[in-house]
Coordinates of C-alpha atoms in Angstrom, one line a residue:
M1 CA 111.7 107.6 77.4
K2 CA 108.7 106.1 75.4
I3 CA 105.1 107.2 76.0
T4 CA 102.3 105.2 74.3
F5 CA 98.7 106.7 74.9
L6 CA 96.6 103.8 76.1
G7 CA 93.3 105.8 76.3
T8 CA 92.5 109.6 75.2
G9 CA 89.1 110.0 75.9
T10 CA 86.7 111.2 78.6
S11 CA 84.7 109.1 81.2
Q12 CA 82.3 107.7 79.0
G13 CA 84.6 107.0 76.2
I14 CA 84.0 107.5 72.5
P15 CA 81.8 106.3 71.3
I16 CA 79.3 106.9 73.8
I17 CA 76.6 103.9 74.4
G18 CA 73.6 104.6 72.3
S19 CA 74.7 107.8 70.9
D20 CA 73.8 109.3 67.5
H21 CA 76.4 112.1 67.7
P22 CA 78.2 112.3 64.3
V23 CA 81.6 112.1 66.1
C24 CA 80.3 108.8 67.8
L25 CA 79.5 107.3 64.3
S26 CA 82.8 108.2 62.8
N27 CA 84.8 105.7 61.0
D28 CA 88.1 107.2 61.8
P29 CA 89.7 105.2 64.2
K30 CA 91.4 108.5 65.8
D31 CA 87.9 109.4 66.9
K32 CA 87.4 105.9 68.9
R33 CA 88.7 106.7 72.4
L34 CA 89.3 104.5 75.4
R35 CA 89.4 105.9 79.0
V36 CA 92.3 108.2 79.5
S37 CA 95.7 106.5 80.5
V38 CA 99.3 106.4 79.3
L39 CA 102.2 104.0 79.5
V40 CA 105.7 105.4 80.6
E41 CA 108.6 103.3 79.6
W42 CA 112.3 104.1 80.2
D43 CA 115.5 101.6 80.6
A44 CA 113.9 98.3 81.6
F45 CA 110.9 100.0 83.6
T46 CA 107.2 100.2 82.8
Y47 CA 104.5 102.4 84.5
V48 CA 100.9 102.9 84.0
V49 CA 99.2 106.3 84.7
D50 CA 95.8 105.8 85.9
C51 CA 93.8 102.4 85.6
G52 CA 90.5 102.7 84.3
P53 CA 87.8 100.3 83.0
D54 CA 89.4 99.7 79.8
F55 CA 92.7 98.5 81.5
R56 CA 92.6 94.9 80.2
Y57 CA 91.9 95.6 76.6
Q58 CA 94.5 98.6 76.9
M59 CA 97.2 96.2 78.0
L60 CA 96.3 93.6 75.5
R61 CA 96.3 96.1 72.6
A62 CA 99.9 97.5 73.4
G63 CA 101.2 94.3 74.3
V64 CA 102.3 95.0 77.8
K65 CA 103.5 91.8 79.7
R66 CA 105.1 93.3 82.9
I67 CA 104.3 96.6 84.7
D68 CA 106.5 97.8 87.5
G69 CA 103.6 99.9 89.0
I70 CA 100.7 102.1 88.7
V71 CA 100.6 105.9 89.4
F72 CA 97.2 107.5 89.9
T73 CA 96.3 111.1 89.2
H74 CA 92.9 110.7 91.4
E75 CA 90.3 108.2 92.4
H76 CA 87.2 108.8 89.9
S77 CA 85.8 105.7 88.3
D78 CA 87.5 106.3 84.7
H79 CA 90.7 106.2 86.5
V80 CA 90.7 103.4 88.7
L81 CA 88.0 100.8 88.1
G82 CA 90.3 98.5 85.9
L83 CA 92.2 97.7 89.0
D84 CA 91.0 94.1 89.3
D85 CA 92.6 93.4 85.9
I86 CA 96.1 93.5 87.5
R87 CA 95.8 89.8 88.5
P88 CA 97.7 88.3 85.3
F89 CA 100.6 90.6 86.2
Y90 CA 100.4 89.6 90.0
F91 CA 100.3 86.0 89.2
R92 CA 103.5 86.3 87.2
Q93 CA 105.1 89.1 89.3
G94 CA 104.0 89.2 92.7
N95 CA 102.9 92.1 94.6
I96 CA 102.2 95.4 92.1
P97 CA 103.2 98.8 93.6
L98 CA 100.4 101.6 93.6
Y99 CA 101.5 105.2 93.9
A100 CA 98.6 107.9 95.0
H101 CA 97.8 110.6 97.3
K102 CA 96.5 109.3 100.8
R103 CA 92.9 110.2 99.7
V104 CA 93.1 108.1 96.8
L105 CA 94.7 105.1 98.5
K106 CA 91.8 105.3 101.1
S107 CA 89.2 105.2 98.1
I108 CA 91.1 102.2 96.4
K109 CA 91.1 100.1 99.8
R110 CA 87.4 100.8 100.2
R111 CA 86.4 99.6 96.5
F112 CA 89.1 97.0 96.4
D113 CA 88.9 95.8 100.0
Y114 CA 89.5 92.1 98.9
F115 CA 93.0 93.1 98.0
F116 CA 93.9 94.0 101.5
A117 CA 91.8 91.2 103.4
K118 CA 93.9 89.5 106.2
E119 CA 91.4 86.7 106.9
N120 CA 89.3 84.5 104.7
R121 CA 91.1 85.9 101.8
Y122 CA 90.0 85.0 98.4
P123 CA 92.8 82.8 96.7
G124 CA 92.6 84.8 93.4
A125 CA 92.7 88.2 94.8
P126 CA 95.7 90.2 94.0
E127 CA 98.1 91.8 96.6
V128 CA 99.4 95.4 96.2
I129 CA 102.2 97.6 98.1
T130 CA 100.8 101.0 98.6
H131 CA 102.8 104.3 98.3
R132 CA 101.6 107.3 99.4
I133 CA 102.3 110.4 97.2
K134 CA 102.7 113.9 98.5
N135 CA 103.3 117.0 96.7
K136 CA 107.0 116.7 96.5
P137 CA 109.3 114.5 94.4
F138 CA 109.4 111.0 94.6
K139 CA 111.2 108.0 93.0
L140 CA 110.2 105.2 90.5
K141 CA 113.2 103.0 90.3
N142 CA 116.1 105.2 89.1
L143 CA 113.8 108.2 87.9
E144 CA 112.6 111.2 90.2
V145 CA 108.9 112.0 89.2
V146 CA 107.4 115.5 90.3
P147 CA 103.9 115.7 91.1
I148 CA 101.8 118.5 89.8
K149 CA 99.0 119.6 91.9
G150 CA 95.9 121.0 90.5
K151 CA 91.9 121.2 91.1
H152 CA 89.3 119.0 89.3
F153 CA 86.2 121.1 90.0
S154 CA 86.9 121.2 94.1
L155 CA 88.8 118.0 94.0
Q156 CA 92.7 117.7 94.3
V157 CA 94.4 115.7 91.6
F158 CA 97.8 115.3 90.5
G159 CA 99.6 115.2 87.3
F160 CA 103.2 114.5 87.0
K161 CA 106.5 115.2 85.4
F162 CA 108.7 112.3 84.3
N163 CA 112.1 114.3 83.2
D164 CA 110.8 116.5 80.2
F165 CA 107.6 114.7 79.8
A166 CA 104.8 116.3 81.7
Y167 CA 101.3 114.5 81.9
L168 CA 98.5 116.3 83.6
T169 CA 94.6 115.4 83.1
D170 CA 91.3 116.3 84.5
M171 CA 92.6 119.6 85.5
K172 CA 90.3 123.0 85.8
T173 CA 92.8 125.1 87.8
V174 CA 96.5 125.0 88.4
S175 CA 98.2 127.6 90.3
D176 CA 101.1 129.6 88.9
K177 CA 103.6 127.9 91.5
E178 CA 102.7 124.5 90.2
I179 CA 103.1 125.6 86.5
E180 CA 106.7 126.8 87.5
K181 CA 107.5 123.0 87.8
I182 CA 106.9 122.3 84.1
K183 CA 107.6 125.5 82.5
N184 CA 109.4 124.8 79.1
V185 CA 109.3 121.1 79.2
K186 CA 109.8 119.2 76.1
V187 CA 106.4 117.5 76.0
L188 CA 103.2 118.7 77.8
V189 CA 100.0 116.3 77.8
I190 CA 97.0 118.5 79.0
N191 CA 93.2 117.6 79.2
A192 CA 90.8 119.5 76.7
L193 CA 87.3 118.0 77.2
R194 CA 85.3 120.2 74.5
I195 CA 84.7 123.6 73.0
K196 CA 82.4 124.9 75.6
P197 CA 83.3 125.7 79.1
H198 CA 83.0 123.0 81.7
Q199 CA 82.9 123.1 85.6
S200 CA 85.7 120.6 86.0
H201 CA 87.8 120.4 83.0
F202 CA 89.7 122.6 80.6
N203 CA 87.9 123.3 77.4
L204 CA 90.0 123.9 74.3
E205 CA 90.4 127.6 74.9
E206 CA 91.5 127.1 78.5
A207 CA 94.0 124.3 77.4
L208 CA 95.6 126.4 74.7
E209 CA 96.0 129.1 77.4
F210 CA 97.6 126.7 79.7
I211 CA 100.0 125.6 77.0
E212 CA 101.0 129.0 76.6
K213 CA 101.8 129.5 80.1
V214 CA 104.2 126.4 80.2
N215 CA 105.6 126.8 76.8
P216 CA 106.6 123.4 76.0
E217 CA 108.3 122.4 73.0
T218 CA 105.4 120.2 71.8
A219 CA 101.7 119.7 73.6
Y220 CA 99.3 117.1 73.1
L221 CA 95.6 117.1 74.2
T222 CA 93.7 114.3 75.8
H223 CA 90.6 113.4 78.0
I224 CA 88.4 114.3 75.0
S225 CA 84.8 114.0 74.4
H226 CA 82.8 113.5 71.3
L227 CA 81.8 117.4 71.8
L228 CA 85.3 118.5 71.1
G229 CA 84.7 117.5 67.4
F230 CA 86.2 115.1 64.6
H231 CA 89.9 114.5 65.3
K232 CA 90.9 115.4 61.8
E233 CA 89.1 118.6 61.9
V234 CA 90.3 119.8 65.3
E235 CA 93.8 118.8 64.7
E236 CA 93.7 121.1 61.6
S237 CA 92.7 124.0 63.8
L238 CA 95.1 123.8 66.3
P239 CA 98.5 126.1 66.7
K240 CA 101.8 124.8 65.6
R241 CA 103.2 122.5 68.2
V242 CA 99.8 121.4 69.5
F243 CA 98.4 117.9 68.6
L244 CA 95.5 116.1 69.5
A245 CA 96.6 112.6 71.2
Y246 CA 94.9 109.4 69.9
D247 CA 94.7 105.9 71.2
G248 CA 97.8 104.0 70.4
L249 CA 100.0 107.2 69.7
K250 CA 103.6 106.4 70.5
I251 CA 106.1 109.4 71.3
T252 CA 109.7 109.4 72.3
V253 CA 110.9 112.1 74.7

């Protein structure tokens, strides 16, 4: 299984528009982060987790020519607003499958209502096939995917376990029951927004505590803001087997 980190930044991305923060002014390409998303590939299949406002550029940068579907963690704008840019895939492939919690599907249907129009349909609008995710395993082609339920402040969100790869973002609380689903995975990806505590995201300390509970072979931090610090300095401070993800990073699990 190949994983490509399409984006590793928080909702505003890094650099933030108009910011003079030193991290936003950094020349290190690893300090430049698009909105958070990953590409998951196995056999002949390609899926994207989340589809934020940088989706078009992420697809171009990664050279993606086909996707088999998009899996959503939740409905916040930095995770769904790129959805109109599935059009080139739709024109070549036909209807694009979307997988999400029923609440997320409802939000998508409201925000992208022209996808679902039956009358006076705009001829360039893409069509999608929606699949409702519950908190139980589901199939993507020949792979069983296990949802991991957590809370993003008070909002229910899903992470996902693809074989020995677990991807969780925008988490603030995860129950012990859900943690059991991902205990001892080979690779864990988890959000770490900044140093100071935050009401709806793990900060660095909380993310490291979560990693200890899960006990993966390797862990990567994502959904990073400029307030976490410079990539190089933060990476050097992390425990063994824990790394900062960065845009364009490719790993094999």
